[in-house]
Coordinates of C-alpha atoms in Angstrom, one line a residue:
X229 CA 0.0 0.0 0.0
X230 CA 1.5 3.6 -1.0
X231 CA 1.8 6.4 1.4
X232 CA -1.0 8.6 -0.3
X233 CA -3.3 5.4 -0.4
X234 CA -3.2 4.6 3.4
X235 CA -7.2 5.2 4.2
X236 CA -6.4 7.2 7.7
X237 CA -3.9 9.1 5.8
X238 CA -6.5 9.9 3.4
X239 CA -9.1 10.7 6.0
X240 CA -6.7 12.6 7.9
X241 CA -6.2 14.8 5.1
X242 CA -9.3 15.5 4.6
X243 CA -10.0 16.6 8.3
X244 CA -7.2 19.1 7.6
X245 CA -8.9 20.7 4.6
X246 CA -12.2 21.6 6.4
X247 CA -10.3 23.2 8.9
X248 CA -8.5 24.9 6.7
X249 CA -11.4 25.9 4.5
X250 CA -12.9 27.7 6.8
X251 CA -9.4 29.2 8.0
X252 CA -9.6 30.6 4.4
X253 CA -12.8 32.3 5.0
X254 CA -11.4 34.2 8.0
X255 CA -9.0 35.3 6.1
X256 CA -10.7 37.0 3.5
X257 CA -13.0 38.5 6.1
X258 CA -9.7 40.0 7.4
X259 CA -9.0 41.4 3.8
X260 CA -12.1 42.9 3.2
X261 CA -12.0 44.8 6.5
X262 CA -8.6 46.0 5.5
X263 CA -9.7 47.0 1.9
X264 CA -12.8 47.9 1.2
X265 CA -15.4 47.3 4.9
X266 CA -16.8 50.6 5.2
X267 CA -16.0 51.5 8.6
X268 CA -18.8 51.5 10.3
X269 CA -18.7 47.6 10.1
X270 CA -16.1 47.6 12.1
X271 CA -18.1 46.1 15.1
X272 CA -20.7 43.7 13.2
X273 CA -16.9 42.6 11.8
X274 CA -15.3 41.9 15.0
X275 CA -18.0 39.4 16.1
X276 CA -18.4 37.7 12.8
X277 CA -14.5 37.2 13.2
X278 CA -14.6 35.8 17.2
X279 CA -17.5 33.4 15.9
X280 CA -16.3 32.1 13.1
X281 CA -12.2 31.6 15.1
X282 CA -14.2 29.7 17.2
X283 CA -15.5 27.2 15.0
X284 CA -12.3 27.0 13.2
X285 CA -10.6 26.2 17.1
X286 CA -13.1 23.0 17.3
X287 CA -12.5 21.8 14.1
X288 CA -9.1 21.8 14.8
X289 CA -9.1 20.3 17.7
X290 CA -12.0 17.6 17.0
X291 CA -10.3 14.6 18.7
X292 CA -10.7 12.6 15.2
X293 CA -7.6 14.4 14.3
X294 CA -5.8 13.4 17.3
X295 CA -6.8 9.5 16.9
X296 CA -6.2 9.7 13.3
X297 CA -2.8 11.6 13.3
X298 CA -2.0 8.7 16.3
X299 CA -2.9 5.6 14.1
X300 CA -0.9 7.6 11.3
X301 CA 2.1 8.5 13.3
X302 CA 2.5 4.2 14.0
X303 CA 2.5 4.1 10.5
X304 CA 5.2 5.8 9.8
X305 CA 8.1 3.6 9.3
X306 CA 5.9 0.9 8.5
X307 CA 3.6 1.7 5.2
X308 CA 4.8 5.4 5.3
X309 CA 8.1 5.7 5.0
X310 CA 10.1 7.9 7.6
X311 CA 11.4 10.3 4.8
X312 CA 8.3 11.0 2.6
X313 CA 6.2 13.7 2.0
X314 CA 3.5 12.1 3.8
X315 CA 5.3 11.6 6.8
X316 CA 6.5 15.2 7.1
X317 CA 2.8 15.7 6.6
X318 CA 2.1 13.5 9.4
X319 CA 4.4 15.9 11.8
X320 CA 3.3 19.0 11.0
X321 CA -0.3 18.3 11.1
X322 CA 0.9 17.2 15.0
X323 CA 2.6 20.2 15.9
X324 CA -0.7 22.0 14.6
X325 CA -3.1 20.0 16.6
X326 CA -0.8 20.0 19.8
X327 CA -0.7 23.8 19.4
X328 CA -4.1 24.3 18.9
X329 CA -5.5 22.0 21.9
X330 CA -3.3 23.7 24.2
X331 CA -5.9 26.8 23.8
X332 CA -9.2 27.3 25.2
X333 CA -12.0 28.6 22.6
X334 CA -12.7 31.7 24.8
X335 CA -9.4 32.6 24.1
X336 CA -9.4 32.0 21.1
X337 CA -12.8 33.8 20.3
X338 CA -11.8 36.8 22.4
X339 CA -8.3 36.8 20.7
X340 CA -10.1 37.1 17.2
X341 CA -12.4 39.9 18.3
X342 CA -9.8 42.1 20.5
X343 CA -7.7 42.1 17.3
X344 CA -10.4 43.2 14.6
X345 CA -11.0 45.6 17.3
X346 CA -7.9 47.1 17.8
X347 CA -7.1 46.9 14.0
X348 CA -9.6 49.7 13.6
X349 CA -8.9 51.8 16.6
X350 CA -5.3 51.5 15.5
X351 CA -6.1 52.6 11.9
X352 CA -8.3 56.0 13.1
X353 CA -4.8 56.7 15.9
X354 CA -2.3 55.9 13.0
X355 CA -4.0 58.8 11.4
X356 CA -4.9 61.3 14.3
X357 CA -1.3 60.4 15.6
X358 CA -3.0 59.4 18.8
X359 CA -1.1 56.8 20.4
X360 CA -2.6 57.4 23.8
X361 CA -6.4 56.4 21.8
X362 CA -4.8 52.9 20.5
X363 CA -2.6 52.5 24.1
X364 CA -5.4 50.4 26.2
X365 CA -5.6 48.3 22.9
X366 CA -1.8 47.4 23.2
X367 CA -2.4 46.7 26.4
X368 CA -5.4 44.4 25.4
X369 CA -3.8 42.9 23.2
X370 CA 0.3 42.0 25.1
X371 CA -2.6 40.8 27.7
X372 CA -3.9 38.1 25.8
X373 CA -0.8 37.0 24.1
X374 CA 0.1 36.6 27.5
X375 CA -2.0 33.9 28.1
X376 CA -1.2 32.6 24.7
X377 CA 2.4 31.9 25.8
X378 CA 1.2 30.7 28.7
X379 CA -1.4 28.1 27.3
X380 CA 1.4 26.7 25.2
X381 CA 4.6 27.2 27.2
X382 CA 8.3 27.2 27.2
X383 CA 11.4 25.6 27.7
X384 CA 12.2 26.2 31.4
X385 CA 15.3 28.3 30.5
X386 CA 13.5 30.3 28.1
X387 CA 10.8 33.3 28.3
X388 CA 7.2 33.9 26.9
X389 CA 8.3 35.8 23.7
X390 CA 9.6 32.4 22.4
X391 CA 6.1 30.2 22.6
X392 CA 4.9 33.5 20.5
X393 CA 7.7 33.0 18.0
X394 CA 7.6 29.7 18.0
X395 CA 4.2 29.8 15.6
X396 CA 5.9 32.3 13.4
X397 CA 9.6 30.4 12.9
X398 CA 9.1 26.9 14.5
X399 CA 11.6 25.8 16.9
X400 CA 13.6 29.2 16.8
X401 CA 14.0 31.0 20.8
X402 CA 14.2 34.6 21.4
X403 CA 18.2 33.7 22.7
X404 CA 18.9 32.5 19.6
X405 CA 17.3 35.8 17.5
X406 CA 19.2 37.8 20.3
X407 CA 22.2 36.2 19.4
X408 CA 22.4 36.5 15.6
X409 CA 20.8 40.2 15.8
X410 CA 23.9 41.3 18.6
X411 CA 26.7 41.0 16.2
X412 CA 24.8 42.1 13.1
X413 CA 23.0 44.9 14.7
X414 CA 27.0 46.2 15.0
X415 CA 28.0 45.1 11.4
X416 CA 25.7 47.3 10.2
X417 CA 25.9 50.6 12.1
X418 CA 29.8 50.3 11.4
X419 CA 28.5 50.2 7.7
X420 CA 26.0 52.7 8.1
X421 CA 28.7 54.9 10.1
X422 CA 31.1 54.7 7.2
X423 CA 28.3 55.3 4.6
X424 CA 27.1 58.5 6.9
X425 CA 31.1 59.7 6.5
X426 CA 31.6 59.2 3.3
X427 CA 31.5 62.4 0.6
X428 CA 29.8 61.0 -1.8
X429 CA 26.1 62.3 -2.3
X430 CA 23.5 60.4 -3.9
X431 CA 20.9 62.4 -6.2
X432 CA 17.6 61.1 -4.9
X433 CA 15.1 63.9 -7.1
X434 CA 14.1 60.6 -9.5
X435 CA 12.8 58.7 -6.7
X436 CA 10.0 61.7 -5.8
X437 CA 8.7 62.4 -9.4
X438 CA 4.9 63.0 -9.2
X439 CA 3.1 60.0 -10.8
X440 CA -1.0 59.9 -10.1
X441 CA -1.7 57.4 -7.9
X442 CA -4.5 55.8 -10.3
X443 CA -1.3 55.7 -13.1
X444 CA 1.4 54.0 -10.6
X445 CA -2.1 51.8 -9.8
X446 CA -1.8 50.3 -13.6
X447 CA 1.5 50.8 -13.4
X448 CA 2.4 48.2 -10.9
X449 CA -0.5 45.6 -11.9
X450 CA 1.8 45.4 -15.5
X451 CA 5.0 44.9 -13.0
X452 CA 3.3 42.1 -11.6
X453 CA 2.2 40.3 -14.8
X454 CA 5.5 40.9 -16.7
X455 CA 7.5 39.5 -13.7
X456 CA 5.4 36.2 -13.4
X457 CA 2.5 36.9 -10.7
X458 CA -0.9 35.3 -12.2
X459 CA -3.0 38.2 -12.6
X460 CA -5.6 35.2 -13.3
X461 CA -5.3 33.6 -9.8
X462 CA -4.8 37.1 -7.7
X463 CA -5.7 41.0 -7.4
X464 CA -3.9 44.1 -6.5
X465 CA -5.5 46.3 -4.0
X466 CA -5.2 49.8 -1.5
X467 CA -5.0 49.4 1.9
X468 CA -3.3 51.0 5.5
X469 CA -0.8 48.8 5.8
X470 CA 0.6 46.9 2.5
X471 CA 0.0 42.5 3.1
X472 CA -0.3 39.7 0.9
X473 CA -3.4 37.1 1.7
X474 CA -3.1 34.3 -0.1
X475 CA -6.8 32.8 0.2
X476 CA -6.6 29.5 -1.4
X477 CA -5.6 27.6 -4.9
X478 CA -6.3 30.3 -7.2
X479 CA -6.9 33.3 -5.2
X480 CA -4.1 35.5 -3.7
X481 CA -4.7 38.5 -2.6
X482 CA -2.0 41.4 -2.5
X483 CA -2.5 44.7 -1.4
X484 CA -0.1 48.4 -1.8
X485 CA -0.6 51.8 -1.0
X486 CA 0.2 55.1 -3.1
X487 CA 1.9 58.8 -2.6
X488 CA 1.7 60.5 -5.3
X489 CA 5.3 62.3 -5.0
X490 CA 6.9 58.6 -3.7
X491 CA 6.3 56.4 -7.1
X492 CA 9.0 54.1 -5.3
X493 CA 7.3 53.4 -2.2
X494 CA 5.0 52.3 -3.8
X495 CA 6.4 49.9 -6.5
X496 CA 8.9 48.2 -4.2
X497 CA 6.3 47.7 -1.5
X498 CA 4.2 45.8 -4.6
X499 CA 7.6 44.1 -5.4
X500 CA 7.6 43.0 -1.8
X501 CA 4.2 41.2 -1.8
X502 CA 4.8 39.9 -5.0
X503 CA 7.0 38.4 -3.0
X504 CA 4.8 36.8 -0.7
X505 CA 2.3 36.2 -3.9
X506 CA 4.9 33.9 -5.8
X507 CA 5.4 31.9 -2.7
X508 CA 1.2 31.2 -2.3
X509 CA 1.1 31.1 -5.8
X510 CA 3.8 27.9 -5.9
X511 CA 2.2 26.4 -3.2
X512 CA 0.8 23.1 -4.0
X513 CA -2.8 24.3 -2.9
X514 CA -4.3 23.0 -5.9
X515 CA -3.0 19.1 -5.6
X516 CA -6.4 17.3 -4.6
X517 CA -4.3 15.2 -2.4
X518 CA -2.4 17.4 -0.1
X519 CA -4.4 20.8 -0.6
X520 CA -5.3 22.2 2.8
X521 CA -3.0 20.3 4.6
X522 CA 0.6 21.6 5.7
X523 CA 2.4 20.3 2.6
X524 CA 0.7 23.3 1.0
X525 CA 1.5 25.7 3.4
X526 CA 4.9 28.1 4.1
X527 CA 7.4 26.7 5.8
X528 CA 8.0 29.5 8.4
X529 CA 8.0 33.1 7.8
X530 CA 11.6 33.6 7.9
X531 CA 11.4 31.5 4.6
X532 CA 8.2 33.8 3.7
X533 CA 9.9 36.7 4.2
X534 CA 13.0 35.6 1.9
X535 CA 10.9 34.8 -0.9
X536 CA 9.8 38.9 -0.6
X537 CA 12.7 40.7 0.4
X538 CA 14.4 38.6 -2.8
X539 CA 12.5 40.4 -5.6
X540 CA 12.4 43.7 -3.2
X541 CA 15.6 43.9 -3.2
X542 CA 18.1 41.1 -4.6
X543 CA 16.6 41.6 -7.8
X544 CA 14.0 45.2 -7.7
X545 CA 17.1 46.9 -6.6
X546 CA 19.9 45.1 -8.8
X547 CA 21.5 47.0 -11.7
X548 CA 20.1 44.6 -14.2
X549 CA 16.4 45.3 -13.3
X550 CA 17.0 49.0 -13.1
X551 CA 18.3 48.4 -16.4
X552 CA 15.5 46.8 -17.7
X553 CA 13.0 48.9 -15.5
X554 CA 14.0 52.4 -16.6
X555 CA 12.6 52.4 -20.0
X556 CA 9.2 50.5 -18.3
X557 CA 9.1 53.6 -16.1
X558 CA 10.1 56.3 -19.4
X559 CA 7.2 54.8 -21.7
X560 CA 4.2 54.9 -19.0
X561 CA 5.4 57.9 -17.1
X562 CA 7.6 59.8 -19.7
X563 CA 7.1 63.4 -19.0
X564 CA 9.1 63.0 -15.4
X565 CA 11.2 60.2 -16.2
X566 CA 12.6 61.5 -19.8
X567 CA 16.0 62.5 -18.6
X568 CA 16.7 60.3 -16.2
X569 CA 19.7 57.8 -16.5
X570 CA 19.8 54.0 -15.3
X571 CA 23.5 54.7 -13.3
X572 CA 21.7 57.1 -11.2
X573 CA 18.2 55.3 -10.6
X574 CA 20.6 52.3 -9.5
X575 CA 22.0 54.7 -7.2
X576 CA 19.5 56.5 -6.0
X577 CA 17.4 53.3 -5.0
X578 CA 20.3 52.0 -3.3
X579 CA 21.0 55.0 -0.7
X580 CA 21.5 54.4 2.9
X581 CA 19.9 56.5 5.2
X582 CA 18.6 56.3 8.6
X583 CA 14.5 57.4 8.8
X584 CA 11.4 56.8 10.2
X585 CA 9.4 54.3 8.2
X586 CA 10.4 50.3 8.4
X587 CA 8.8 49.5 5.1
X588 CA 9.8 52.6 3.3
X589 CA 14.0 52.1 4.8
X590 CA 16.8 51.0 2.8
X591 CA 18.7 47.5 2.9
X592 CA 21.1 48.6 5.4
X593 CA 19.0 50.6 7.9
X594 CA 16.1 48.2 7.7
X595 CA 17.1 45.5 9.8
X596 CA 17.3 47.9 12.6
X597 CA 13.6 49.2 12.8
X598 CA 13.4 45.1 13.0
X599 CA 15.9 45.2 16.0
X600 CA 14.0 48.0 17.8
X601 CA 10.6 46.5 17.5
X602 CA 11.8 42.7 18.4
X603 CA 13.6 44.4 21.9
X604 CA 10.5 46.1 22.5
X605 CA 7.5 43.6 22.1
X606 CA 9.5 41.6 23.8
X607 CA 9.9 43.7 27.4
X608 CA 6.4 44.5 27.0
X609 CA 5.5 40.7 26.7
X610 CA 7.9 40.1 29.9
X611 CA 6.5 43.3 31.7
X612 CA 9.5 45.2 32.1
X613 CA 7.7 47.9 29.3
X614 CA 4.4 49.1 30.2
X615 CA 2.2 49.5 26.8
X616 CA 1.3 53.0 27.5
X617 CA 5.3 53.8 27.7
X618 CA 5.9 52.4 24.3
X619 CA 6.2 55.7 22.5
X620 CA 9.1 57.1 24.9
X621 CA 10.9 53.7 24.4
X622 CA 10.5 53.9 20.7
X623 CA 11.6 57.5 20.3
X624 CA 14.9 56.7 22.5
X625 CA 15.8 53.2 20.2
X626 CA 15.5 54.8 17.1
X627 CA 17.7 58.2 18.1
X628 CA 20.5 55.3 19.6
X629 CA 20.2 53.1 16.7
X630 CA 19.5 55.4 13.3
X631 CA 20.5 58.6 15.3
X632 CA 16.8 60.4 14.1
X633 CA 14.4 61.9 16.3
X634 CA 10.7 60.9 15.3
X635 CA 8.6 63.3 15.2
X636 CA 5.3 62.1 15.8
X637 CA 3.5 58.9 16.5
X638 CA 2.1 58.2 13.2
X639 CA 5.7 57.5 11.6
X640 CA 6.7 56.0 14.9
X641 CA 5.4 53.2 17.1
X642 CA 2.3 53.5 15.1
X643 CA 3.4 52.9 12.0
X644 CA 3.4 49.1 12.1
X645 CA -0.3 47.2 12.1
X646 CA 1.5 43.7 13.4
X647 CA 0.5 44.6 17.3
X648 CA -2.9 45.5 16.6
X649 CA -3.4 42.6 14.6
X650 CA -1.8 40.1 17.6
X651 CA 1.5 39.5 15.4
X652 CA 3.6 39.4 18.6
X653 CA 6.9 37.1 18.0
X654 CA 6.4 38.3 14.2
X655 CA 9.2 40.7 13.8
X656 CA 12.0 39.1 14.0
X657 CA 11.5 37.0 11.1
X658 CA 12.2 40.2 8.5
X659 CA 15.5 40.2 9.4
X660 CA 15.9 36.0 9.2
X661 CA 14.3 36.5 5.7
X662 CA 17.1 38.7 4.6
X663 CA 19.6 36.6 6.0
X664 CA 17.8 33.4 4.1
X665 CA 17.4 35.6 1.1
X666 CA 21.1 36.5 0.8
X667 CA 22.2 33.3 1.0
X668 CA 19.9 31.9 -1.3
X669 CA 20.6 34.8 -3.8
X670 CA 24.1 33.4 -3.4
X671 CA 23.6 29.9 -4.0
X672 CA 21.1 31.4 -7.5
X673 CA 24.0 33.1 -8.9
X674 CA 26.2 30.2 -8.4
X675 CA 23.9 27.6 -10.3
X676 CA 22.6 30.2 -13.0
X677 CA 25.6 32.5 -14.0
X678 CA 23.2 33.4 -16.1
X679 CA 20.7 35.0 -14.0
X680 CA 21.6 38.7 -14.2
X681 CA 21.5 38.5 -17.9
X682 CA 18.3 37.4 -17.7
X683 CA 16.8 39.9 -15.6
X684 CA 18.3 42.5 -17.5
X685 CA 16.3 40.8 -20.3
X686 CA 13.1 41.1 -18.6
X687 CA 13.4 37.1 -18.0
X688 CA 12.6 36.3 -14.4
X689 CA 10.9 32.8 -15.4
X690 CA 14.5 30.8 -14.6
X691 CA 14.2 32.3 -11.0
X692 CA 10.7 31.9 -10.4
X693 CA 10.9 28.7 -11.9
X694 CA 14.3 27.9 -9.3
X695 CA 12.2 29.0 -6.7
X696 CA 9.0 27.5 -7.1
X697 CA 10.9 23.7 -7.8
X698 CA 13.4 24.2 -4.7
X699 CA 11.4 26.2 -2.2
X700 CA 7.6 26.9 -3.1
X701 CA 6.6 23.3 -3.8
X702 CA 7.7 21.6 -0.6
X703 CA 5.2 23.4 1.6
X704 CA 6.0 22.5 5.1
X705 CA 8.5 19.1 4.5
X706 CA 11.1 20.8 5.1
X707 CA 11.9 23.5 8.7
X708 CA 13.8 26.1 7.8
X709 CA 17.2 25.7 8.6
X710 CA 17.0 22.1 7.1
X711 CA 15.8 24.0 3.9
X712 CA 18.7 26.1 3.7
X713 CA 21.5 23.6 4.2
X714 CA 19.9 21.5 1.8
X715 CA 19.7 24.2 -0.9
X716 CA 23.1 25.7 -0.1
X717 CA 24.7 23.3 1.7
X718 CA 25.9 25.9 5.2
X719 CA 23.7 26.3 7.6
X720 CA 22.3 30.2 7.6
X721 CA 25.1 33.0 7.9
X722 CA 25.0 37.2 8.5
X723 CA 28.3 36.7 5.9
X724 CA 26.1 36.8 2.4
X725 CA 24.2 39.3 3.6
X726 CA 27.1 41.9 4.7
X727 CA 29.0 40.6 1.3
X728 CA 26.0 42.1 -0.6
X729 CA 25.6 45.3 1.6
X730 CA 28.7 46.0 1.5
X731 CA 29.4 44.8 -2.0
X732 CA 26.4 47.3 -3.2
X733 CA 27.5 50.6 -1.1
X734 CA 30.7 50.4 -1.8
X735 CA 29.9 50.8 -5.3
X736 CA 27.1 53.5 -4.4
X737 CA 29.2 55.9 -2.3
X738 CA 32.8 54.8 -2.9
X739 CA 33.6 53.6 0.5

């Protein structure tokens, strides 16, 4: 008997999918209230969401799964073998169920409709700048993932933060993050410091052209088809806070946001969640056998983030797309973008300096909005930082770290939607995606020499396709640090990430 034959296999399977089917719905009740709710659904959306989490909790937790993951799991070894697909299958859907039974559906339901909540009192104090109108939200919220952690636990040497972070990058503790982000956190402001002494000045004016929103709309929607993302299987849409949804097979959702004088905000933030999109997109959702089940789900989202940060940056801010971009840009926006010349929109995309906005930084600066929100959910999850004296805390990290002083809350600890939303352990997995993605990007060149050329060309099939074969299509088989070993044979490294940050602003500002 074959491993996809076995009949609890099979019915296990398909206990997953309803589960996840209805997981699916939550989430595009989530992307509706972010794009197009009309606000005064805001309430009627909040219980709708703690109802329905509920129902998703039992299904999840409907002790057929348990019995049939248990007459599975003594299976494995026997007529599943220990190294298949299936079997990896097997573990993951037991690391879901465990997670999920160690939480009681009041949390659960009160989890889902805190967050909606807050989501719209943090959207109305992002704009007022009114911290102290979203503060008893934060507090709401650090509250209940409070008794997340404590419903699932930790090691006995560890803290709270890591049973958060644990559903975000499996297996990963807030020591270890602390560990890799120490020594990197220095690499980089001695980079930054040289860049900041350095003569060289960067002309910038290209980058704040005035393009109409509703153009750069069309705009990026033709990015996204020419660089592979199936316009047939997903949408482009405004919201707050730019995020990528990805529904179900056939439906990912990705969303952007426009300023009319900052064209490049808004196209790299769409190359970001293009990202995301290729990943869902190369997900096996589709497969009749394993959709719904982990084997068509990310890995982690240090992986997730990779995928992103690759085209944002590894590629969307390479010389060979700028190369191939620049005349894009000159035939749908030719008036402002007539005398501009491809050495200097490399440059000028590629400048390093400290500012306010994590989404809107550079390569080199970003990681440290990362640092400063990763030390700071995490003293307000252990309660050395009281939620209400997060914007004081926030100010004072990002003067030490990018030497600025923010002016407001709206570009400061409001900026972010991750806390209202509940994404507490979150964070740190930005940074781990550019660390993945460096490395990766490393291990592309080295197998396609040819890669550059291609992208230059307006080719970026042989990387999709390199990515969807290698990363996409496993789903969950593979954790993340087993991933990378196998696909470039070290386990993960700060080194390719400095070699290209360095690498690129050396060039840049002749350092």
């Amino acid at each position: 008997m074959s491993n996809a034959q076995h009949p609890t296999y099979v019915h296990l399977c398909s206990l997953a999918r309803e589960g996840s089917t209805l997981a699916s719905i939550g989430a595009l009740l989530s992307w509706d209230q972010e794009t197009y709710m009309p606000p005064a659904g805001a309430d009627g959306r909040a219980s709708q969401m703690s109802v329905l989490a509920g129902l998703i909790h039992e299904r999840r937790i409907d002790p057929k799964i348990g019995e049939a993951i248990t007459v599975c799991e003594a299976q494995v070894g026997k007529t599943i073998a220990p190294e298949s697909p299936e079997a990896a299958n097997i573990r993951e859907m037991r690391r879901d169920f465990d997670l999920a039974t160690k939480l009681p559906r009041s949390l659960v339901e009160d989890w889902a409709k805190t967050t909606s909540q807050a989501n719209d009192v943090w959207k109305k104090a992002r704009a007022q700048r009114k911290f102290k109108d979203f503060a008893p939200w934060l507090e709401k919220v650090f509250a209940l993932a409070r008794q997340k952690a404590g419903c699932y636990g930790w090691d006995s040497t560890g803290e709270p933060y890591d049973a958060l972070l644990n559903l975000y990058e499996p297996g990963v503790t807030a020591r270890e993050v602390e560990t890799v982000f120490t020594p990197l956190r220095k690499r980089l402001a001695d980079l930054i410091a040289r860049v900041a002494a350095s003569k060289s000045k960067v002309d910038t004016k290209a980058l704040s052209i005035p393009v109409d929103p509703a153009v750069q709309h069309a705009f990026n929607i033709a990015m996204l088809g020419a660089m592979g993302f199936d316009l047939n299987a997903g949408r482009l849409d405004v919201t707050t806070h730019p995020f990528c949804e990805g529904l179900w097979a056939g439906d990912t959702r990705l969303t952007t946001r426009y300023k009319g004088d900052r064209w490049v905000d808004a196209l790299y933030g769409t190359l970001h969640e293009m990202g995301h999109g290729h990943y869902e997109q190369g997900l096996p959702k589709g497969d009749e056998t394993i959709g719904g089940t982990p084997l068509a789900e990310a890995i982690s989202l240090g992986i997730h983030e990779s995928q992103s940060r690759m085209w944002e940056n590894f590629v969307g801010r390479g010389r060979p797309f700028v190369d191939w971009l620049l005349p894009q840009l000159k035939k749908k926006y030719a008036k402002g973008f007539a005398k501009v010349k491809a050495p200097a929109l490399y440059a000028a995309v590629n400048t390093c300096t400290p500012s306010f906005i994590r989404v809107e930084a550079d390569e080199a600066t970003y990681n440290m909005h990362v640092m400063i929100r990763f030390e700071l959910e995490r003293a307000v999850l252990r309660g050395d930082l009281a939620a209400k004296d997060v914007p004081g805390e926030w100010n004072a990290k990002y003067k030490e770290y990018l030497g600025v002083k923010v002016p407001h809350d709206g570009v400061g600890c409001l900026q972010d939607i991750h806390w209202a939303s509940g994404l507490i352990g979150y964070f740190p997995t930005y940074t781990l995606g550019n660390l993945y993605a460096a490395q990766l990007w490393e291990t592309i060149g080295k197998k396609n020499p040819k890669i550059e050329t291609q992208i230059a060309k307006g080719d970026f099939a042989p990387l999709k396709k390199w990515l969807n074969k290698n990363i996409h299509t496993h789903g969950r088989r593979y954790r993340a640090a087993e991933l990378c070993k196998r696909l470039t044979g070290k386990p993960l490294s700060a080194d390719p990430l400095m070699r290209h940050l360095e690498g690129k602003l050396s060039a840049v500002y002749g350092i």
